[in-house]
Amino acid sequence: MLDSQFSLIPADQPFAVAGALFAIALFGFWAEKKPWGKMVTGAVWAILGAILASNLGIIPKDAPAYSFVFKYLVPALIPLFLMHADVRRIIGESGRVGLAFILACIGTALGAVVASSLLDLGAREADLAGIFTATYTGGSVNYAAVIQSTGFDDANIISAATAVDNLMSAIFLAAIAIMPASMWLMGKYAQRSHAEEGETETQNQEKGVSGFSLAASITFALAVVALADGLVAVLNQASDFNFGSLRYVFITIFAVIPATFFPKQMQKMHGGQSLGLVLAFVFFAAIAAGADVAKLLGSAPILLAFVVILLLIHGVVVFVGGALISRLAIRITGNPEAGMALSLPELIIASNAAILGATTAPALAMARGWPALVTPGVLVGVAGYIVGTPLGLAIATLLG
């Protein structure tokens, strides 16, 4: 049997690993154009391809190249996606996605409580429930924070929990990305377009890519991230509060301001959103590569069962609850696009932001062709960073 650390492409060969990630992204774009693959987005194929490649020992499950993607490429995705953002449209979308995100937080907390009542995770069950509540409210930032706050020091369980988290997050992301392929399911929610005004024009401009336009797009993205990080550093020096949790809020603001006030100039930056989508697929592949199926099945089946129950309850609260809210709003107003009626894409992005954080939600929005949901996805994801840790600690205290 192969060593769990062995891979055909060694982890210490960053260019080979990066090449494999881009090859998986290329496979995603190729697969979604084929008759057998076009029912789902290329993001799903990239995720499944990375899980398969890592568990067959072709690519490593952990590598410095993955850390490079998370640390340096992910922040640049947001400005690339927001280069043509319309703030007027964003304001209307954010409120509904915010409501859906509240459902997502309730679903995660309720899922942790139900799973704890059905399974026995041992003496530290309450802490584990709190840890999973935190990570499925705002992502890995909260995961680490609650581990530290509860003093959870069992390295074996933490390792197993991390394996469960990586695998189930990837599977969950693939599952919700597939949902819009069902017209029956889409029909259960409010019918609303999430394409930005002028999207067709923007798509046409994306075809006229030049070296100048790509250089301008990359410069814009990196400048936005640099300004946001600079502001965080200045504010951290002037205050005891850690403004790092607001990093993506600042990135969003600095990206949206020129897109709103200088739209003609920003429209000249052709190719930025396409570049962002390529990097998003690479990001999805890097996430999915960490899903160690053998380790999970061998050492943490009860943790797997716990997370499956939690995510099932989360899904029921979000998607069944969202459908009920939508039907009620439509019945009261008689308008299928009533303001409080939630569409399936809005619920998916809110759920994504809760389970995986502020980075995957905008990436999935662009991959599914919902550019108007990019900024709301970032904002509710940041809200998850803020509320995830206290919610996780509250569940740990409640069950303790």
Tab-separated table of C-alpha atoms in Angstrom:
chain	number	residue	atom	x	y	z
A	1	MET	CA	0.000	0.000	0.000
A	2	LEU	CA	1.307	3.462	-0.876
A	3	ASP	CA	2.481	5.723	1.900
A	4	SER	CA	-0.104	8.442	2.571
A	5	GLN	CA	2.591	11.055	1.931
A	6	PHE	CA	3.738	9.559	-1.396
A	7	SER	CA	2.735	11.179	-4.671
A	8	LEU	CA	3.917	10.889	-8.248
A	9	ILE	CA	4.429	14.655	-8.244
A	10	PRO	CA	6.483	15.434	-5.105
A	11	ALA	CA	5.269	18.153	-2.750
A	12	ASP	CA	8.695	19.834	-2.835
A	13	GLN	CA	8.447	20.500	-6.590
A	14	PRO	CA	6.319	23.670	-6.621
A	15	PHE	CA	6.289	24.188	-10.389
A	16	ALA	CA	5.218	20.600	-11.015
A	17	VAL	CA	2.469	20.873	-8.388
A	18	ALA	CA	1.318	24.228	-9.782
A	19	GLY	CA	1.330	22.740	-13.284
A	20	ALA	CA	-0.885	19.910	-12.069
A	21	LEU	CA	-3.338	22.356	-10.465
A	22	PHE	CA	-3.612	24.340	-13.687
A	23	ALA	CA	-4.002	21.094	-15.648
A	24	ILE	CA	-6.922	20.137	-13.374
A	25	ALA	CA	-8.420	23.598	-13.938
A	26	LEU	CA	-7.999	23.070	-17.694
A	27	PHE	CA	-9.783	19.730	-17.371
A	28	GLY	CA	-12.663	21.539	-15.638
A	29	PHE	CA	-13.057	24.020	-18.494
A	30	TRP	CA	-12.797	21.199	-21.063
A	31	ALA	CA	-15.249	18.883	-19.293
A	32	GLU	CA	-18.023	21.464	-18.970
A	33	LYS	CA	-18.091	21.853	-22.746
A	34	LYS	CA	-18.644	18.142	-23.380
A	35	PRO	CA	-22.127	16.574	-23.677
A	36	TRP	CA	-21.457	14.371	-20.639
A	37	GLY	CA	-20.094	17.223	-18.532
A	38	LYS	CA	-22.042	20.354	-19.368
A	39	MET	CA	-24.853	19.678	-16.903
A	40	VAL	CA	-22.562	20.894	-14.115
A	41	THR	CA	-20.033	23.680	-13.865
A	42	GLY	CA	-16.364	23.143	-14.535
A	43	ALA	CA	-15.714	23.954	-10.879
A	44	VAL	CA	-17.301	20.621	-9.928
A	45	TRP	CA	-15.083	18.728	-12.383
A	46	ALA	CA	-12.018	20.526	-11.030
A	47	ILE	CA	-12.961	19.545	-7.466
A	48	LEU	CA	-13.648	15.918	-8.356
A	49	GLY	CA	-10.518	15.742	-10.497
A	50	ALA	CA	-8.333	17.031	-7.656
A	51	ILE	CA	-9.852	14.616	-5.112
A	52	LEU	CA	-9.217	11.715	-7.487
A	53	ALA	CA	-5.677	12.841	-8.360
A	54	SER	CA	-4.615	13.329	-4.732
A	55	ASN	CA	-6.113	10.060	-3.490
A	56	LEU	CA	-4.538	8.094	-6.356
A	57	GLY	CA	-1.164	9.513	-5.361
A	58	ILE	CA	-0.691	11.623	-8.488
A	59	ILE	CA	-0.523	14.965	-6.663
A	60	PRO	CA	0.317	15.553	-2.982
A	61	LYS	CA	-2.382	16.136	-0.392
A	62	ASP	CA	-0.374	18.994	1.088
A	63	ALA	CA	2.279	21.142	-0.566
A	64	PRO	CA	3.825	24.625	-0.346
A	65	ALA	CA	2.276	25.401	-3.732
A	66	TYR	CA	-1.199	25.058	-2.183
A	67	SER	CA	-0.274	27.536	0.535
A	68	PHE	CA	0.911	29.935	-2.184
A	69	VAL	CA	-2.490	29.670	-3.872
A	70	PHE	CA	-4.352	30.353	-0.624
A	71	LYS	CA	-2.095	33.193	0.500
A	72	TYR	CA	-1.363	35.069	-2.709
A	73	LEU	CA	-3.768	34.098	-5.499
A	74	VAL	CA	-7.050	34.001	-3.567
A	75	PRO	CA	-7.048	37.668	-2.431
A	76	ALA	CA	-6.508	38.766	-6.047
A	77	LEU	CA	-9.619	36.880	-7.165
A	78	ILE	CA	-11.958	39.386	-5.537
A	79	PRO	CA	-10.789	42.526	-7.428
A	80	LEU	CA	-10.697	40.573	-10.700
A	81	PHE	CA	-14.315	39.517	-10.177
A	82	LEU	CA	-15.430	43.021	-9.130
A	83	MET	CA	-13.847	45.000	-11.951
A	84	HIS	CA	-17.278	45.710	-13.469
A	85	ALA	CA	-19.387	45.658	-10.290
A	86	ASP	CA	-22.558	47.762	-10.149
A	87	VAL	CA	-23.077	49.005	-6.602
A	88	ARG	CA	-26.746	49.820	-7.245
A	89	ARG	CA	-27.399	46.183	-8.083
A	90	ILE	CA	-25.216	44.949	-5.237
A	91	ILE	CA	-27.245	46.764	-2.577
A	92	GLY	CA	-30.428	44.971	-3.591
A	93	GLU	CA	-28.757	41.562	-3.792
A	94	SER	CA	-26.878	41.821	-0.477
A	95	GLY	CA	-30.007	42.049	1.668
A	96	ARG	CA	-31.464	38.790	0.399
A	97	VAL	CA	-28.157	36.953	0.603
A	98	GLY	CA	-27.804	38.289	4.153
A	99	LEU	CA	-31.187	36.773	5.065
A	100	ALA	CA	-30.106	33.479	3.495
A	101	PHE	CA	-26.870	33.629	5.491
A	102	ILE	CA	-28.838	33.915	8.745
A	103	LEU	CA	-30.599	30.690	7.760
A	104	ALA	CA	-27.195	29.138	7.075
A	105	CYS	CA	-25.886	30.053	10.546
A	106	ILE	CA	-29.027	28.686	12.204
A	107	GLY	CA	-28.743	25.495	10.148
A	108	THR	CA	-25.109	24.952	11.124
A	109	ALA	CA	-25.734	25.507	14.850
A	110	LEU	CA	-28.849	23.312	14.828
A	111	GLY	CA	-26.971	20.645	12.885
A	112	ALA	CA	-24.215	20.554	15.511
A	113	VAL	CA	-26.755	20.194	18.323
A	114	VAL	CA	-28.672	17.409	16.537
A	115	ALA	CA	-25.486	15.534	15.614
A	116	SER	CA	-24.277	15.752	19.221
A	117	SER	CA	-27.558	14.301	20.460
A	118	LEU	CA	-27.339	11.355	18.043
A	119	LEU	CA	-23.642	10.481	18.333
A	120	ASP	CA	-21.132	10.098	21.144
A	121	LEU	CA	-17.836	11.849	20.376
A	122	GLY	CA	-16.392	11.300	23.819
A	123	ALA	CA	-15.364	13.631	26.621
A	124	ARG	CA	-14.575	16.572	24.312
A	125	GLU	CA	-17.802	16.281	22.312
A	126	ALA	CA	-18.967	19.797	23.204
A	127	ASP	CA	-15.685	21.326	22.070
A	128	LEU	CA	-15.754	19.368	18.808
A	129	ALA	CA	-19.325	20.507	18.182
A	130	GLY	CA	-18.203	24.085	18.757
A	131	ILE	CA	-15.216	23.670	16.451
A	132	PHE	CA	-17.338	22.324	13.592
A	133	THR	CA	-20.000	24.989	14.190
A	134	ALA	CA	-17.343	27.666	13.861
A	135	THR	CA	-15.734	26.280	10.714
A	136	TYR	CA	-19.148	25.824	9.047
A	137	THR	CA	-20.172	29.377	9.841
A	138	GLY	CA	-17.142	31.166	8.445
A	139	GLY	CA	-14.442	28.765	7.339
A	140	SER	CA	-11.002	27.703	8.558
A	141	VAL	CA	-10.252	31.036	10.272
A	142	ASN	CA	-12.883	30.227	12.896
A	143	TYR	CA	-11.811	26.568	13.016
A	144	ALA	CA	-8.359	27.500	14.307
A	145	ALA	CA	-9.701	30.186	16.637
A	146	VAL	CA	-12.094	27.864	18.480
A	147	ILE	CA	-9.462	25.119	18.776
A	148	GLN	CA	-7.219	27.626	20.527
A	149	SER	CA	-10.019	29.117	22.623
A	150	THR	CA	-11.214	25.745	23.938
A	151	GLY	CA	-7.698	24.478	24.590
A	152	PHE	CA	-8.345	21.400	22.458
A	153	ASP	CA	-4.919	19.711	22.302
A	154	ASP	CA	-5.526	16.167	20.997
A	155	ALA	CA	-3.402	16.232	17.834
A	156	ASN	CA	-4.796	12.935	16.521
A	157	ILE	CA	-8.400	14.093	16.720
A	158	ILE	CA	-7.530	17.491	15.266
A	159	SER	CA	-5.792	15.764	12.351
A	160	ALA	CA	-8.799	13.502	11.756
A	161	ALA	CA	-11.212	16.439	12.067
A	162	THR	CA	-9.159	18.378	9.528
A	163	ALA	CA	-9.325	15.448	7.089
A	164	VAL	CA	-13.107	15.261	7.549
A	165	ASP	CA	-13.442	19.010	7.089
A	166	ASN	CA	-11.373	19.036	3.885
A	167	LEU	CA	-13.216	16.117	2.292
A	168	MET	CA	-16.749	17.132	3.251
A	169	SER	CA	-16.164	20.782	2.316
A	170	ALA	CA	-15.074	19.717	-1.160
A	171	ILE	CA	-18.019	17.324	-1.556
A	172	PHE	CA	-20.459	19.933	-0.244
A	173	LEU	CA	-19.103	22.540	-2.657
A	174	ALA	CA	-19.542	20.120	-5.546
A	175	ALA	CA	-23.080	19.235	-4.422
A	176	ILE	CA	-24.367	22.810	-4.192
A	177	ALA	CA	-22.696	23.707	-7.486
A	178	ILE	CA	-24.708	20.923	-9.166
A	179	MET	CA	-28.085	21.998	-7.709
A	180	PRO	CA	-28.918	24.690	-10.332
A	181	ALA	CA	-28.773	22.037	-13.051
A	182	SER	CA	-32.214	20.869	-11.868
A	183	MET	CA	-34.933	23.032	-13.411
A	184	TRP	CA	-37.439	21.415	-11.034
A	185	LEU	CA	-35.419	22.550	-8.044
A	186	MET	CA	-34.858	26.055	-9.447
A	187	GLY	CA	-38.624	26.373	-9.876
A	188	LYS	CA	-39.208	25.985	-6.143
A	189	TYR	CA	-37.648	29.392	-5.438
A	190	ALA	CA	-37.951	32.971	-6.605
A	191	GLN	CA	-37.037	33.446	-10.268
A	192	ARG	CA	-34.435	36.175	-10.517
A	193	SER	CA	-31.543	36.942	-12.844
A	194	HIS	CA	-28.169	37.358	-11.162
A	195	ALA	CA	-26.362	38.610	-14.217
A	196	GLU	CA	-25.062	42.150	-13.937
A	197	GLU	CA	-26.493	44.846	-16.146
A	198	GLY	CA	-24.394	45.031	-19.244
A	199	GLU	CA	-23.079	41.511	-18.715
A	200	THR	CA	-23.370	40.644	-22.414
A	201	GLU	CA	-21.276	43.667	-23.306
A	202	THR	CA	-18.709	42.687	-20.705
A	203	GLN	CA	-18.570	39.124	-22.048
A	204	ASN	CA	-17.946	40.457	-25.533
A	205	GLN	CA	-15.169	42.674	-24.215
A	206	GLU	CA	-13.588	39.650	-22.517
A	207	LYS	CA	-13.003	38.270	-26.011
A	208	GLY	CA	-10.884	41.287	-26.984
A	209	VAL	CA	-8.037	40.437	-24.623
A	210	SER	CA	-4.618	41.979	-25.170
A	211	GLY	CA	-1.352	42.089	-23.286
A	212	PHE	CA	-2.173	45.648	-22.234
A	213	SER	CA	-5.619	44.758	-20.889
A	214	LEU	CA	-4.324	41.749	-18.964
A	215	ALA	CA	-1.474	43.779	-17.479
A	216	ALA	CA	-3.943	46.479	-16.474
A	217	SER	CA	-6.253	43.917	-14.865
A	218	ILE	CA	-3.454	42.279	-12.889
A	219	THR	CA	-2.092	45.664	-11.800
A	220	PHE	CA	-5.536	46.707	-10.615
A	221	ALA	CA	-6.066	43.499	-8.634
A	222	LEU	CA	-2.682	43.609	-6.928
A	223	ALA	CA	-2.980	47.339	-6.174
A	224	VAL	CA	-6.383	46.798	-4.529
A	225	VAL	CA	-5.032	44.009	-2.303
A	226	ALA	CA	-1.941	46.063	-1.449
A	227	LEU	CA	-4.063	49.081	-0.461
A	228	ALA	CA	-6.335	46.921	1.684
A	229	ASP	CA	-3.391	45.265	3.441
A	230	GLY	CA	-1.747	48.648	3.951
A	231	LEU	CA	-4.904	50.011	5.546
A	232	VAL	CA	-5.156	46.962	7.808
A	233	ALA	CA	-1.540	47.469	8.930
A	234	VAL	CA	-2.105	51.160	9.699
A	235	LEU	CA	-5.324	50.519	11.618
A	236	ASN	CA	-3.750	47.657	13.591
A	237	GLN	CA	-0.970	49.969	14.726
A	238	ALA	CA	-3.476	52.588	15.834
A	239	SER	CA	-5.826	50.231	17.687
A	240	ASP	CA	-5.904	47.065	19.782
A	241	PHE	CA	-8.588	45.616	17.510
A	242	ASN	CA	-7.391	43.141	14.860
A	243	PHE	CA	-8.582	44.639	11.577
A	244	GLY	CA	-7.297	41.619	9.671
A	245	SER	CA	-10.796	40.135	9.948
A	246	LEU	CA	-12.021	43.010	7.756
A	247	ARG	CA	-9.412	42.488	5.052
A	248	TYR	CA	-11.893	41.257	2.456
A	249	VAL	CA	-14.288	44.101	3.250
A	250	PHE	CA	-11.533	46.609	2.456
A	251	ILE	CA	-10.585	44.694	-0.705
A	252	THR	CA	-14.226	44.788	-1.802
A	253	ILE	CA	-14.557	48.528	-1.119
A	254	PHE	CA	-11.341	49.443	-2.953
A	255	ALA	CA	-12.386	47.308	-5.948
A	256	VAL	CA	-15.961	48.578	-6.155
A	257	ILE	CA	-15.202	52.319	-5.902
A	258	PRO	CA	-13.391	52.656	-9.270
A	259	ALA	CA	-15.770	50.150	-10.872
A	260	THR	CA	-18.681	52.387	-9.844
A	261	PHE	CA	-17.264	55.860	-10.475
A	262	PHE	CA	-15.040	55.132	-13.493
A	263	PRO	CA	-16.958	52.432	-15.389
A	264	LYS	CA	-15.728	53.414	-18.867
A	265	GLN	CA	-12.098	53.187	-17.842
A	266	MET	CA	-12.647	49.892	-16.043
A	267	GLN	CA	-14.405	48.398	-19.068
A	268	LYS	CA	-11.111	48.674	-20.963
A	269	MET	CA	-9.543	46.056	-18.706
A	270	HIS	CA	-10.567	43.080	-20.840
A	271	GLY	CA	-9.832	39.580	-19.666
A	272	GLY	CA	-9.661	40.228	-15.933
A	273	GLN	CA	-12.740	38.225	-15.055
A	274	SER	CA	-11.665	35.329	-17.272
A	275	LEU	CA	-8.271	35.319	-15.552
A	276	GLY	CA	-10.018	35.353	-12.183
A	277	LEU	CA	-12.126	32.362	-13.195
A	278	VAL	CA	-9.014	30.367	-14.155
A	279	LEU	CA	-7.456	31.135	-10.762
A	280	ALA	CA	-10.741	30.205	-9.066
A	281	PHE	CA	-10.628	26.735	-10.626
A	282	VAL	CA	-7.009	26.380	-9.453
A	283	PHE	CA	-8.183	27.421	-5.977
A	284	PHE	CA	-10.940	24.779	-5.992
A	285	ALA	CA	-8.391	22.146	-7.040
A	286	ALA	CA	-6.019	23.161	-4.221
A	287	ILE	CA	-8.846	22.870	-1.672
A	288	ALA	CA	-9.972	19.470	-2.934
A	289	ALA	CA	-6.441	18.065	-3.051
A	290	GLY	CA	-6.382	18.018	0.751
A	291	ALA	CA	-9.264	15.535	0.956
A	292	ASP	CA	-7.618	12.344	2.267
A	293	VAL	CA	-10.303	9.669	1.814
A	294	ALA	CA	-8.227	6.735	3.133
A	295	LYS	CA	-7.191	8.574	6.286
A	296	LEU	CA	-10.746	9.668	6.870
A	297	LEU	CA	-12.297	6.226	6.518
A	298	GLY	CA	-9.544	4.623	8.587
A	299	SER	CA	-9.451	6.919	11.586
A	300	ALA	CA	-12.491	9.139	11.783
A	301	PRO	CA	-15.742	7.433	10.713
A	302	ILE	CA	-17.682	8.857	13.659
A	303	LEU	CA	-16.443	12.372	12.875
A	304	LEU	CA	-17.524	11.795	9.276
A	305	ALA	CA	-20.991	10.772	10.474
A	306	PHE	CA	-21.128	13.851	12.718
A	307	VAL	CA	-20.307	16.226	9.858
A	308	VAL	CA	-22.680	14.482	7.449
A	309	ILE	CA	-25.553	14.964	9.926
A	310	LEU	CA	-24.538	18.584	10.546
A	311	LEU	CA	-24.433	19.401	6.840
A	312	LEU	CA	-27.715	17.608	6.155
A	313	ILE	CA	-29.478	19.675	8.848
A	314	HIS	CA	-27.759	22.805	7.514
A	315	GLY	CA	-29.032	22.010	4.022
A	316	VAL	CA	-32.583	21.369	5.197
A	317	VAL	CA	-32.731	24.653	7.120
A	318	VAL	CA	-31.226	26.675	4.267
A	319	PHE	CA	-32.961	25.186	1.253
A	320	VAL	CA	-36.277	24.045	2.713
A	321	GLY	CA	-36.481	27.140	4.912
A	322	GLY	CA	-35.568	29.339	1.945
A	323	ALA	CA	-38.271	27.725	-0.191
A	324	LEU	CA	-40.895	28.312	2.517
A	325	ILE	CA	-39.866	31.968	2.931
A	326	SER	CA	-40.004	32.452	-0.834
A	327	ARG	CA	-43.457	30.895	-1.166
A	328	LEU	CA	-44.782	32.972	1.726
A	329	ALA	CA	-43.376	36.208	0.275
A	330	ILE	CA	-44.766	35.412	-3.182
A	331	ARG	CA	-48.184	34.484	-1.757
A	332	ILE	CA	-48.396	37.716	0.249
A	333	THR	CA	-47.298	40.016	-2.570
A	334	GLY	CA	-48.407	38.020	-5.596
A	335	ASN	CA	-45.032	38.889	-7.152
A	336	PRO	CA	-42.668	36.022	-8.124
A	337	GLU	CA	-39.759	38.441	-7.703
A	338	ALA	CA	-40.871	39.778	-4.318
A	339	GLY	CA	-38.041	41.390	-2.363
A	340	MET	CA	-38.028	38.830	0.466
A	341	ALA	CA	-38.439	35.851	-1.859
A	342	LEU	CA	-35.114	34.020	-2.099
A	343	SER	CA	-33.740	32.472	-5.267
A	344	LEU	CA	-31.783	29.224	-5.273
A	345	PRO	CA	-28.532	30.979	-6.321
A	346	GLU	CA	-28.833	33.384	-3.354
A	347	LEU	CA	-29.266	30.464	-0.959
A	348	ILE	CA	-26.388	28.552	-2.536
A	349	ILE	CA	-23.965	31.475	-2.235
A	350	ALA	CA	-24.977	32.129	1.394
A	351	SER	CA	-24.573	28.446	2.260
A	352	ASN	CA	-21.219	28.355	0.471
A	353	ALA	CA	-20.009	31.414	2.382
A	354	ALA	CA	-20.953	29.791	5.695
A	355	ILE	CA	-19.445	26.370	5.026
A	356	LEU	CA	-16.284	27.417	3.156
A	357	GLY	CA	-15.825	31.143	3.859
A	358	ALA	CA	-15.586	34.400	1.937
A	359	THR	CA	-13.231	33.176	-0.776
A	360	THR	CA	-15.095	30.275	-2.393
A	361	ALA	CA	-18.486	32.030	-2.471
A	362	PRO	CA	-17.508	34.703	-5.036
A	363	ALA	CA	-15.517	32.127	-7.003
A	364	LEU	CA	-18.573	29.862	-7.269
A	365	ALA	CA	-20.788	32.840	-8.157
A	366	MET	CA	-18.585	33.632	-11.140
A	367	ALA	CA	-18.227	29.969	-12.115
A	368	ARG	CA	-22.014	29.572	-12.190
A	369	GLY	CA	-22.566	32.811	-14.112
A	370	TRP	CA	-23.973	34.901	-11.224
A	371	PRO	CA	-21.630	37.931	-11.178
A	372	ALA	CA	-24.154	40.056	-9.260
A	373	LEU	CA	-23.735	37.682	-6.289
A	374	VAL	CA	-19.948	38.052	-6.072
A	375	THR	CA	-19.900	40.993	-3.668
A	376	PRO	CA	-22.781	39.739	-1.477
A	377	GLY	CA	-20.899	36.444	-1.231
A	378	VAL	CA	-17.780	38.231	0.000
A	379	LEU	CA	-19.727	40.331	2.498
A	380	VAL	CA	-21.653	37.471	4.120
A	381	GLY	CA	-18.462	35.412	4.147
A	382	VAL	CA	-16.737	38.170	6.097
A	383	ALA	CA	-19.738	38.259	8.421
A	384	GLY	CA	-19.080	34.551	8.974
A	385	TYR	CA	-15.521	35.348	10.043
A	386	ILE	CA	-16.948	37.735	12.622
A	387	VAL	CA	-19.764	35.595	14.056
A	388	GLY	CA	-18.311	32.099	13.552
A	389	THR	CA	-16.007	32.037	16.559
A	390	PRO	CA	-18.514	33.356	19.126
A	391	LEU	CA	-21.231	31.067	17.728
A	392	GLY	CA	-18.901	28.078	17.959
A	393	LEU	CA	-17.949	28.928	21.548
A	394	ALA	CA	-21.625	29.399	22.395
A	395	ILE	CA	-22.460	25.892	21.100
A	396	ALA	CA	-19.483	24.428	22.994
A	397	THR	CA	-20.743	26.109	26.188
A	398	LEU	CA	-24.354	25.033	25.580
A	399	LEU	CA	-23.397	21.376	25.107
A	400	GLY	CA	-20.650	21.351	27.762
